[in-house]
PDB file of C-alpha atoms in Angstrom:
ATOM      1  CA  UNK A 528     -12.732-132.905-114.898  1.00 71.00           C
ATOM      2  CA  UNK A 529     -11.119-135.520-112.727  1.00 91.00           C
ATOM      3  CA  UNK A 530     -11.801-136.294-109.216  1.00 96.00           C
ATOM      4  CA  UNK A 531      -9.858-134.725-106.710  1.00 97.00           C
ATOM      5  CA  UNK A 532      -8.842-135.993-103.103  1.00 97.00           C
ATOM      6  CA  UNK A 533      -8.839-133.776 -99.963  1.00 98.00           C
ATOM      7  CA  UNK A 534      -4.982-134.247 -99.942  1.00 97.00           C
ATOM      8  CA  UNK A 535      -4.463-132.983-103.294  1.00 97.00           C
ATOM      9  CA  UNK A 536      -5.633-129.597-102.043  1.00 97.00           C
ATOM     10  CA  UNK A 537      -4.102-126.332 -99.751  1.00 97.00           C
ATOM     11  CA  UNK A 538      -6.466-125.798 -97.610  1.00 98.00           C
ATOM     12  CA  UNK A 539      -6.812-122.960 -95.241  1.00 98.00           C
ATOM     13  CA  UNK A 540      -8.563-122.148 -92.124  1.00 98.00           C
ATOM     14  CA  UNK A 541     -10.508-118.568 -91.607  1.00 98.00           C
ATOM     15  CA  UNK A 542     -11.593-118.393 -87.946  1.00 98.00           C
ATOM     16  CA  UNK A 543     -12.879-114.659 -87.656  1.00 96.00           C
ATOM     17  CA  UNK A 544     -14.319-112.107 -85.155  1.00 97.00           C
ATOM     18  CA  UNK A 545     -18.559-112.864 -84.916  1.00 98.00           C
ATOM     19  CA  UNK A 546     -20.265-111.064 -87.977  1.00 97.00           C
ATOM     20  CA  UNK A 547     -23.561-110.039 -88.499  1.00 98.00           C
ATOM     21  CA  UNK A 548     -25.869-112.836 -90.025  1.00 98.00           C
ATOM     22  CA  UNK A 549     -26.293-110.883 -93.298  1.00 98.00           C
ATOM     23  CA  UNK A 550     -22.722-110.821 -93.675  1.00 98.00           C
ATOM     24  CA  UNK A 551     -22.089-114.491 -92.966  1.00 98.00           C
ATOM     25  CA  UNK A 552     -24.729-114.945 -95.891  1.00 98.00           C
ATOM     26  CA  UNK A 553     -22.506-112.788 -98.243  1.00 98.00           C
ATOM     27  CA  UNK A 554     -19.318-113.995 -97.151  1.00 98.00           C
ATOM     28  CA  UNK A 555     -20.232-117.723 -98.054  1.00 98.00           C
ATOM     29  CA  UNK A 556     -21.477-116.156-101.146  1.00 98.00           C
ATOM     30  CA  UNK A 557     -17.924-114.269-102.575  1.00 98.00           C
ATOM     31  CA  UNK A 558     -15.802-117.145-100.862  1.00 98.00           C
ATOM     32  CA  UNK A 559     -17.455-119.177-103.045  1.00 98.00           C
ATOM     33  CA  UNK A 560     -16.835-117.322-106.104  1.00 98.00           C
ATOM     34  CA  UNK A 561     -13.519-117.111-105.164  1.00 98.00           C
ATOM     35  CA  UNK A 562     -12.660-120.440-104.781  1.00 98.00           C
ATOM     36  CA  UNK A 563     -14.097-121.243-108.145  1.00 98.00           C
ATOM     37  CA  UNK A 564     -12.103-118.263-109.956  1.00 97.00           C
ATOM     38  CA  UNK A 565      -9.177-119.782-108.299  1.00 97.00           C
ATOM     39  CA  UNK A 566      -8.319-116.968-106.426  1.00 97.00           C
ATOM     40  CA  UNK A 567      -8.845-118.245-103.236  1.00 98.00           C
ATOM     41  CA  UNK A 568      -7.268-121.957-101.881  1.00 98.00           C
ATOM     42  CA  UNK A 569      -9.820-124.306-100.574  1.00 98.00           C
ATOM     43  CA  UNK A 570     -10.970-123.033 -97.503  1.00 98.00           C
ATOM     44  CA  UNK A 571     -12.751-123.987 -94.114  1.00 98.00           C
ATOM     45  CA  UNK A 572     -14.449-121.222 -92.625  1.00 98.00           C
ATOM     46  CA  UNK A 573     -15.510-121.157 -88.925  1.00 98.00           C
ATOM     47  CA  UNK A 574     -17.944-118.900 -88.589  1.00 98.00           C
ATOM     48  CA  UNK A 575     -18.323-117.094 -85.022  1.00 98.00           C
ATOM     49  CA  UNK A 576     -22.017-114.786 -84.838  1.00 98.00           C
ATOM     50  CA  UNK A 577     -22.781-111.864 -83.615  1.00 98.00           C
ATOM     51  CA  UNK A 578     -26.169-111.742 -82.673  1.00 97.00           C
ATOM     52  CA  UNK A 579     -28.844-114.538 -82.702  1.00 97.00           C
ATOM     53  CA  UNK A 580     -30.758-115.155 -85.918  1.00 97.00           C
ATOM     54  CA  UNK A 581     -32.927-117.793 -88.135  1.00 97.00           C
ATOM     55  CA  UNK A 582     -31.251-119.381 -91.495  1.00 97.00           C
ATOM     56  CA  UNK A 583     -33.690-119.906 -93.819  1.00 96.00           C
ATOM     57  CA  UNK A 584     -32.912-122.054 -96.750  1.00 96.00           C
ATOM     58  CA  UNK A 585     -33.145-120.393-100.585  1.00 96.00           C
ATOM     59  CA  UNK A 586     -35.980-122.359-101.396  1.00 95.00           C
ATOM     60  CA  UNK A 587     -38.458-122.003 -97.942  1.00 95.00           C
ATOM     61  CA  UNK A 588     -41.159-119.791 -97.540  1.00 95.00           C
ATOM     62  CA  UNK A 589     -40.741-117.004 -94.909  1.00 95.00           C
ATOM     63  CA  UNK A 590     -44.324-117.430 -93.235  1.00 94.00           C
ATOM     64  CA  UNK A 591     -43.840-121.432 -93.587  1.00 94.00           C
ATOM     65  CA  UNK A 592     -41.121-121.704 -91.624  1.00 94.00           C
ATOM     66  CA  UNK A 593     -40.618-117.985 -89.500  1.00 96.00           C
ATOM     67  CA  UNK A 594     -42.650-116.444 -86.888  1.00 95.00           C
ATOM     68  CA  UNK A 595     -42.473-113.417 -87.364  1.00 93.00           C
ATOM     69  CA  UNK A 596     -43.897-111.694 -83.960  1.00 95.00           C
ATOM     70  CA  UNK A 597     -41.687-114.552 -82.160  1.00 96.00           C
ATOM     71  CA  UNK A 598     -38.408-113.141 -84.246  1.00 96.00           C
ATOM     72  CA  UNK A 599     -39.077-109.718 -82.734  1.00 95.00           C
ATOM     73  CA  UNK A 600     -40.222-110.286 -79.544  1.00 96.00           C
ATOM     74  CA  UNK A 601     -36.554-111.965 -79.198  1.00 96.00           C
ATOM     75  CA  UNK A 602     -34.454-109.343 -81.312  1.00 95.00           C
ATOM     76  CA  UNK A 603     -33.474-112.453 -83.488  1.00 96.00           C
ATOM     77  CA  UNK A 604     -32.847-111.654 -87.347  1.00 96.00           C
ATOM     78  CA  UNK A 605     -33.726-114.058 -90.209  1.00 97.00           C
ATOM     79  CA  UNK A 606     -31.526-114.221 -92.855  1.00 98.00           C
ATOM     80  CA  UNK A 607     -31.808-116.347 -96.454  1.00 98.00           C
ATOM     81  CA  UNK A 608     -28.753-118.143 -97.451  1.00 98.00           C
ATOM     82  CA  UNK A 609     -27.974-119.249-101.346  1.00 97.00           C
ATOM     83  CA  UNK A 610     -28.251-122.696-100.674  1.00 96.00           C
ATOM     84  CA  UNK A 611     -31.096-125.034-100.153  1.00 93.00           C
ATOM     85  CA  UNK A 612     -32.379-127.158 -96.938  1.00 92.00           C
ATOM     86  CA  UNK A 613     -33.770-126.215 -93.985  1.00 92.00           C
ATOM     87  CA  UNK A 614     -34.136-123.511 -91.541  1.00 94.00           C
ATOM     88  CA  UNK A 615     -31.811-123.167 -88.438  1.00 94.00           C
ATOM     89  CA  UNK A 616     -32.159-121.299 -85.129  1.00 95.00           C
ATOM     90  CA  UNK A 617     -28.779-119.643 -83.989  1.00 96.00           C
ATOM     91  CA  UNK A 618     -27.507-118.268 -80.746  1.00 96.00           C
ATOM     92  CA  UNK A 619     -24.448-117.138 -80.696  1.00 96.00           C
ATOM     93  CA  UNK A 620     -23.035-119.081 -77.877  1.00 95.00           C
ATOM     94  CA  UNK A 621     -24.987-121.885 -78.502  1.00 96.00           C
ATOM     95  CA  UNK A 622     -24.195-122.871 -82.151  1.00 97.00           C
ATOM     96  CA  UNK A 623     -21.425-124.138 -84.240  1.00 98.00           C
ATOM     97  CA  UNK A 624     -21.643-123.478 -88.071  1.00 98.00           C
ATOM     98  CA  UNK A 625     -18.529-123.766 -90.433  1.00 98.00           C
ATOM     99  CA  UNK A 626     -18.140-123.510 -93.832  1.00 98.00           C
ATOM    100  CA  UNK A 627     -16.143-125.777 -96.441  1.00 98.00           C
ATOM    101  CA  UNK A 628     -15.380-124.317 -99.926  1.00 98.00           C
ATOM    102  CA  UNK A 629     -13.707-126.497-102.977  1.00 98.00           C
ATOM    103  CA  UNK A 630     -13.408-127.015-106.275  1.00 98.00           C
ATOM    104  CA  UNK A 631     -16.605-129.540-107.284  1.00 97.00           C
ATOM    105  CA  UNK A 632     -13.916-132.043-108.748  1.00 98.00           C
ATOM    106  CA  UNK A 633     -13.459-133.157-104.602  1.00 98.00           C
ATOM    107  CA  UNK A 634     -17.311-134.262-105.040  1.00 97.00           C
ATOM    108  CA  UNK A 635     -16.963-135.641-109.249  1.00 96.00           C
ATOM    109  CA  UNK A 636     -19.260-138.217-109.785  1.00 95.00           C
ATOM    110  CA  UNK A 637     -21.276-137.881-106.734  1.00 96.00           C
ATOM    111  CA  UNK A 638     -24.992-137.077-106.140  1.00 94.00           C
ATOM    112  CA  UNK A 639     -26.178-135.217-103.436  1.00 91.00           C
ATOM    113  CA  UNK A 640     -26.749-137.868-101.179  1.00 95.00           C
ATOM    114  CA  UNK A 641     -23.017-139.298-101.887  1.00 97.00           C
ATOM    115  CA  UNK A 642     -21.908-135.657-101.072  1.00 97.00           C
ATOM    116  CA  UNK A 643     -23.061-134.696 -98.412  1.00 97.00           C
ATOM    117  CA  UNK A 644     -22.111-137.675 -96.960  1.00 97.00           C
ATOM    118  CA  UNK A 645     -18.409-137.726 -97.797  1.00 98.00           C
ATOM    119  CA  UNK A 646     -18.395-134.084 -96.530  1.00 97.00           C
ATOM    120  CA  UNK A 647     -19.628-134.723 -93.320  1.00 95.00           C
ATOM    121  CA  UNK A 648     -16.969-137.992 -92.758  1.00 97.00           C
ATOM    122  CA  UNK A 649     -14.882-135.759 -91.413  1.00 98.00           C
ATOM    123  CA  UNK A 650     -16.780-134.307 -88.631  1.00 97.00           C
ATOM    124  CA  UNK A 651     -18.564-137.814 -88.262  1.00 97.00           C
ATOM    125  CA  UNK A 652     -15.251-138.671 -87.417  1.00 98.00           C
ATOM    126  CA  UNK A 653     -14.303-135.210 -85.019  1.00 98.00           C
ATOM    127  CA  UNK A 654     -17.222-136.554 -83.029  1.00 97.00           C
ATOM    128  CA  UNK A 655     -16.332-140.326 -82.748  1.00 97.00           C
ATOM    129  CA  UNK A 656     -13.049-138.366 -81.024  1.00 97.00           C
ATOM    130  CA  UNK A 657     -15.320-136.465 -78.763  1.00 97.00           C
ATOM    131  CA  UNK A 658     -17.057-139.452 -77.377  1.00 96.00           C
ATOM    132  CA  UNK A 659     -20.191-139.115 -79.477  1.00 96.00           C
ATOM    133  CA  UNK A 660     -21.274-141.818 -81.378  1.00 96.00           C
ATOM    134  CA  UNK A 661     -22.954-139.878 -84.599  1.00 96.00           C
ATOM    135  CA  UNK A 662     -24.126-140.961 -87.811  1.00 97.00           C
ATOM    136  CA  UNK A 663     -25.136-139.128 -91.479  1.00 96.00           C
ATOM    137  CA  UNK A 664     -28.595-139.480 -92.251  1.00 96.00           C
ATOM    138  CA  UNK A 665     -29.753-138.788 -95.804  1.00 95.00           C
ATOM    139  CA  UNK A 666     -30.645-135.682 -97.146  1.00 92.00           C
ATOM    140  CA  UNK A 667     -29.026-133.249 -95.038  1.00 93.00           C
ATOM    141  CA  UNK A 668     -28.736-134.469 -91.049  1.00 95.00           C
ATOM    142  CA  UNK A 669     -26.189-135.624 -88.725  1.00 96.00           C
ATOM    143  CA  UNK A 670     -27.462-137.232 -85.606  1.00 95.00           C
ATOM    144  CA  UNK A 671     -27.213-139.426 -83.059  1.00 94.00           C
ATOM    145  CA  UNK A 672     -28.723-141.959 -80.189  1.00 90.00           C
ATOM    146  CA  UNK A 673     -29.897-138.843 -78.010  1.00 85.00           C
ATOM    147  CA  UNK A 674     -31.501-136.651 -81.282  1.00 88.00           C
ATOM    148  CA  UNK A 675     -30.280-134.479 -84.593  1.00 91.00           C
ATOM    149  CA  UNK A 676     -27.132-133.022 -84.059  1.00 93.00           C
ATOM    150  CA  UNK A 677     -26.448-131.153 -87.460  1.00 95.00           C
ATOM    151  CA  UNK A 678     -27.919-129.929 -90.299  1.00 95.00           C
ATOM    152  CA  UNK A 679     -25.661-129.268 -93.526  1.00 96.00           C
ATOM    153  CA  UNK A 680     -26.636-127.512 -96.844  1.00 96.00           C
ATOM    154  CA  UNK A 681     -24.841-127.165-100.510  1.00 97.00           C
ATOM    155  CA  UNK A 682     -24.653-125.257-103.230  1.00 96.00           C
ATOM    156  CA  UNK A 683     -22.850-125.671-106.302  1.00 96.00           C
ATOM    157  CA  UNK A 684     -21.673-122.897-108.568  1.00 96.00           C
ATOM    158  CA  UNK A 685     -19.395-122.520-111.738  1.00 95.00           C
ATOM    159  CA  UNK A 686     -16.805-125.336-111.032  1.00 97.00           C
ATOM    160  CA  UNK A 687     -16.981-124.838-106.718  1.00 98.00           C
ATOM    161  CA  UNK A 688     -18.944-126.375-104.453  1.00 98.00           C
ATOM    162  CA  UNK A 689     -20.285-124.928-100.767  1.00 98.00           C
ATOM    163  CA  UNK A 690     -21.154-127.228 -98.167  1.00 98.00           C
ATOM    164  CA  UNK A 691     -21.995-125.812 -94.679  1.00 96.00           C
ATOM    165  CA  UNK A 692     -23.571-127.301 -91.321  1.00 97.00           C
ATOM    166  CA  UNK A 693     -24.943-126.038 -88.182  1.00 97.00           C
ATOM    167  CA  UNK A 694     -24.442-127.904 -85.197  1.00 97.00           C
ATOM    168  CA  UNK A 695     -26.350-127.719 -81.941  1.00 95.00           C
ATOM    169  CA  UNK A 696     -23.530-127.067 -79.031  1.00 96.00           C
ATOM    170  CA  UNK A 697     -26.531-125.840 -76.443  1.00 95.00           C
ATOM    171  CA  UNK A 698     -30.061-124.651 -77.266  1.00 91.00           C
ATOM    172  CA  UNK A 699     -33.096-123.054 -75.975  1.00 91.00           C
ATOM    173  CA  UNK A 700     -35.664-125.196 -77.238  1.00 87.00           C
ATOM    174  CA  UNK A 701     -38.725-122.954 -75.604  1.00 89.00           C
ATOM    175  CA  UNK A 702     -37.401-119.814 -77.691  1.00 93.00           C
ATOM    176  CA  UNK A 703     -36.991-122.041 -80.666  1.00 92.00           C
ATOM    177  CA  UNK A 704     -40.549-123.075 -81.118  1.00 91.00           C
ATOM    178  CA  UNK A 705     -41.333-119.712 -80.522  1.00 93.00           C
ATOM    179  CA  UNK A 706     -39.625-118.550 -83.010  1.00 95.00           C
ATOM    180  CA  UNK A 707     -39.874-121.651 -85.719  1.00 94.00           C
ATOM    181  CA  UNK A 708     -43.355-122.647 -87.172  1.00 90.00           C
ATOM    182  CA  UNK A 709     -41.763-126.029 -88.608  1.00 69.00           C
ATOM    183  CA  UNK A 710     -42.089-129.159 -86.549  1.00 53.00           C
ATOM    184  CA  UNK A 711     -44.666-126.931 -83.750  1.00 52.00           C
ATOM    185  CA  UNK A 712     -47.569-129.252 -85.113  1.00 49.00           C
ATOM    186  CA  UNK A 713     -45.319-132.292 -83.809  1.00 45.00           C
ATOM    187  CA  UNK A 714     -43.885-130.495 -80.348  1.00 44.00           C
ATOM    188  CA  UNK A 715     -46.722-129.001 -79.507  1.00 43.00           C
ATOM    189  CA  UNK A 716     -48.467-132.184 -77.396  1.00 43.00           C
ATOM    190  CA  UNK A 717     -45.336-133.526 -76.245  1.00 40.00           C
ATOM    191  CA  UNK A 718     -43.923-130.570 -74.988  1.00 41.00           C
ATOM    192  CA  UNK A 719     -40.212-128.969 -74.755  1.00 41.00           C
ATOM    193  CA  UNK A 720     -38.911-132.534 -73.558  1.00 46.00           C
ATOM    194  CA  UNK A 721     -39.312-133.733 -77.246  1.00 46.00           C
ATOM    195  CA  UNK A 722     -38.286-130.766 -78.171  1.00 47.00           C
ATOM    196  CA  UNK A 723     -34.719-131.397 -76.687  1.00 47.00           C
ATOM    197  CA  UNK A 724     -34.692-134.758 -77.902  1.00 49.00           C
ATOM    198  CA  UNK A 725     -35.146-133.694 -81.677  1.00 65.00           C
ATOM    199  CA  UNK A 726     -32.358-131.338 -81.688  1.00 77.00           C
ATOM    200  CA  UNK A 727     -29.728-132.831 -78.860  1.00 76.00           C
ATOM    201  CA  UNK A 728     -26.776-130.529 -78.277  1.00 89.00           C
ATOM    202  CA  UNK A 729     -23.124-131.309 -78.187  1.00 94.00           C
ATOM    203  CA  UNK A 730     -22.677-130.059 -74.656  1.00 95.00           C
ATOM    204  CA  UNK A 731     -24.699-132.497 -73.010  1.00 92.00           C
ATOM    205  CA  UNK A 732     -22.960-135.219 -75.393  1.00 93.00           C
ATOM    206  CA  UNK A 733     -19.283-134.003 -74.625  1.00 95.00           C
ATOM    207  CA  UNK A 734     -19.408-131.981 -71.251  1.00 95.00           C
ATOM    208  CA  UNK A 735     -16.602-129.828 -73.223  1.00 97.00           C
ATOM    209  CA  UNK A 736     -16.431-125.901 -73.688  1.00 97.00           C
ATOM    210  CA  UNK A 737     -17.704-124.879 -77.294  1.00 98.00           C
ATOM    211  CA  UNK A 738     -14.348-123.443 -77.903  1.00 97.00           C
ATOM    212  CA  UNK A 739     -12.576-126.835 -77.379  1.00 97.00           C
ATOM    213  CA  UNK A 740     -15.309-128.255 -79.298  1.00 98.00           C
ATOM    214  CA  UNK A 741     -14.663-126.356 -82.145  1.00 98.00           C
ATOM    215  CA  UNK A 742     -10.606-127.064 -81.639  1.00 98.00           C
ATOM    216  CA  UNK A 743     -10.906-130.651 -81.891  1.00 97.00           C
ATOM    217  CA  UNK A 744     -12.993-130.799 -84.594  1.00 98.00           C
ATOM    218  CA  UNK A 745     -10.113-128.465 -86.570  1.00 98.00           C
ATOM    219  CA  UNK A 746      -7.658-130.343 -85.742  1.00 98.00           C
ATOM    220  CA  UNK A 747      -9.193-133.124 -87.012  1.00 98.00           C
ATOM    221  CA  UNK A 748     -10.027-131.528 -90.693  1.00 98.00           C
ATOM    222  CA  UNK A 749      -5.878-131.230 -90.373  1.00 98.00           C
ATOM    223  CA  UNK A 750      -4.898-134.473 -89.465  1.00 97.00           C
ATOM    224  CA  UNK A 751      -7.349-135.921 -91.682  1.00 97.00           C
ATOM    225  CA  UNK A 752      -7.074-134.194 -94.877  1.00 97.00           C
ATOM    226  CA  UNK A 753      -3.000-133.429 -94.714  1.00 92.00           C
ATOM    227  CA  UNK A 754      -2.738-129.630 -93.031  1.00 93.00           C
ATOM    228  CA  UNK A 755      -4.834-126.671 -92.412  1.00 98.00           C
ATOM    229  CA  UNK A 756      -3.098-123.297 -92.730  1.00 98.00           C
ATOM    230  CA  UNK A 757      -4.714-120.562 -90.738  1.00 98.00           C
ATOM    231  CA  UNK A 758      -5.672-117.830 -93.139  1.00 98.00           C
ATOM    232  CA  UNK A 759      -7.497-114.757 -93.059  1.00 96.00           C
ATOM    233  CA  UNK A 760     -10.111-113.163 -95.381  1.00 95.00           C
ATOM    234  CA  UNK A 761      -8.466-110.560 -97.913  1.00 92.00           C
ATOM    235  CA  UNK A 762      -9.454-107.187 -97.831  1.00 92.00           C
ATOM    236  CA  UNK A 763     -11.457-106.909-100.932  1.00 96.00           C
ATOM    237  CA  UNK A 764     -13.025-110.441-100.228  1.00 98.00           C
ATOM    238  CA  UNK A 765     -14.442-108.775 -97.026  1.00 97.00           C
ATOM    239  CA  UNK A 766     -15.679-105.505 -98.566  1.00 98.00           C
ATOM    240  CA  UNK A 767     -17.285-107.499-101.506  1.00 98.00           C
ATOM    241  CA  UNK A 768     -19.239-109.221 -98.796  1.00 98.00           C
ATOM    242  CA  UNK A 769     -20.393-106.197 -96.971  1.00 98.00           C
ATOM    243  CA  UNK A 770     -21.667-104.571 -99.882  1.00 98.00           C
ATOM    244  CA  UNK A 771     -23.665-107.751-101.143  1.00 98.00           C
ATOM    245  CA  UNK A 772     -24.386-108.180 -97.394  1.00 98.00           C
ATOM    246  CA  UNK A 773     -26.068-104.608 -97.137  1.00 98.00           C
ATOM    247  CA  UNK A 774     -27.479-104.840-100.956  1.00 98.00           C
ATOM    248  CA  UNK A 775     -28.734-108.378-100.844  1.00 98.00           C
ATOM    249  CA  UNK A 776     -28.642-110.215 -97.831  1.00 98.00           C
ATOM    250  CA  UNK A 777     -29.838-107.559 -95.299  1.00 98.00           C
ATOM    251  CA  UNK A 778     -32.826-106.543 -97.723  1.00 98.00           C
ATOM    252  CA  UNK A 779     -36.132-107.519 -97.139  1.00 96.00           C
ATOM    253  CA  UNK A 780     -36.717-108.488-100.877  1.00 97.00           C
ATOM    254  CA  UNK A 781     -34.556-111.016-100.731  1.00 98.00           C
ATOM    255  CA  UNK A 782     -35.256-112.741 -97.162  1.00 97.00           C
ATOM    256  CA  UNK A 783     -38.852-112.662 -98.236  1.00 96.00           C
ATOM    257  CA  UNK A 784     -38.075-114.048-101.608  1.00 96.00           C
ATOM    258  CA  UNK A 785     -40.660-116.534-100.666  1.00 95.00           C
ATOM    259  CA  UNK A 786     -43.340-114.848 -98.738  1.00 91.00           C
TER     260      UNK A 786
END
């Protein structure tokens, strides 16, 4: 297999209606699959969510990383994804998180570190456009002078690779150590200032609505990479998810795959 460029692909642009956490697990999921079947182009998802909800990476343990009585109090689910890294606090209004699905021969040759690096250039660069001076740091981050900004996570199946990221547009950082065990033991004599500086949103940075946020950075996966059709999500694409959303991702076998 040879290595691919972004140019030498159709890519397309799925910008839906917010979904329920679950599904946006199982979604990822068969739009992977799909893009290494070949039935789907290459294909940048933006996802929009419907209700709050903690990310948990494949490989963390729930009672590591999740409190539990914190989760309910809020009415915030926590959902597993298929791909490693960390775990991520979402509020709907608060959060950017996109998707980008290709064939693995756009990342040939890499290792991880190389790859998520050259699949984060292109939002390094979205930002640079937005006025924020940002930066990839290695595994997984994307930050800058005023705190993390990003976190991304891959996985890599039959041929296709997934890479998504989470960005921080706004955040409640006192509900987020309520809710997250990881990194309390370091907050927890400093107080929510440090919290804000660990995690530093894109609002402050830009001063721009999410929406037009999330615009630019689109438009700058098109310039960049030679188009961006808008798409949709076919019919049995999105009724595969819900059923592996409502068998899998919903269940609490697998979000506690890891106790």
């Amino acid at each position: 297999m040879s290595r691919t460029r972004w140019q030498d692909h159709d890519w397309r642009l799925v910008h839906m209606e917010p979904q329920a956490p679950a599904l946006h697990m199982a979604l990822d999921d068969v739009m992977l699959d799909e893009v290494a079947a070949g039935r789907r182009p290459p294909t940048l998802r933006v996802w929009e969510w419907g209700t709050s909800a903690v990310v948990m990476g494949r490989f963390q343990s729930l009672r590591n990383e999740v409190d539990r009585e914190g989760a309910e109090r809020h009415g915030i689910q926590v959902v597993r994804r298929i791909s490693g890294g960390g775990a991520m606090f979402i509020e709907p209004g608060n959060t950017i998180t996109y998707s980008v699905v290709a064939p693995e021969s756009l990342v040939q040759g890499m290792d991880f570190e190389q790859a998520y690096a050259f699949m984060d250039e292109w939002v390094i660069e979205a930002l640079a456009g937005l006025g924020v001076k940002a930066w990839y740091v290695p595994l997984n981050d994307i930050t800058s002078p005023g705190g993390k900004i990003a976190g991304a996570a891959q996985a890599r199946r039959r041929g296709a690779v997934l890479h998504h990221v989470t960005m921080a547009y706004d955040i409640d950082a006192v509900k987020m150590m309520e809710v997250l065990r990881i990194g309390r033991e370091k907050l927890s004599d400093k107080g929510t200032k440090s919290a804000l500086k660990r995690v530093d949103p894109l609002r402050s940075q830009t001063g721009l609505p999410r929406a037009e946020v999330i615009e630019r950075m689109i438009e700058t996966f098109r310039t960049r990479h030679g188009g961006l059709t808008r798409d949709h999500l076919h019919p049995d694409e999105l009724g595969r998810a819900q059923t592996l959303a409502r068998e899998k991702f919903e269940t609490p076998e697998w979000t506690a795959l890891l106790p």
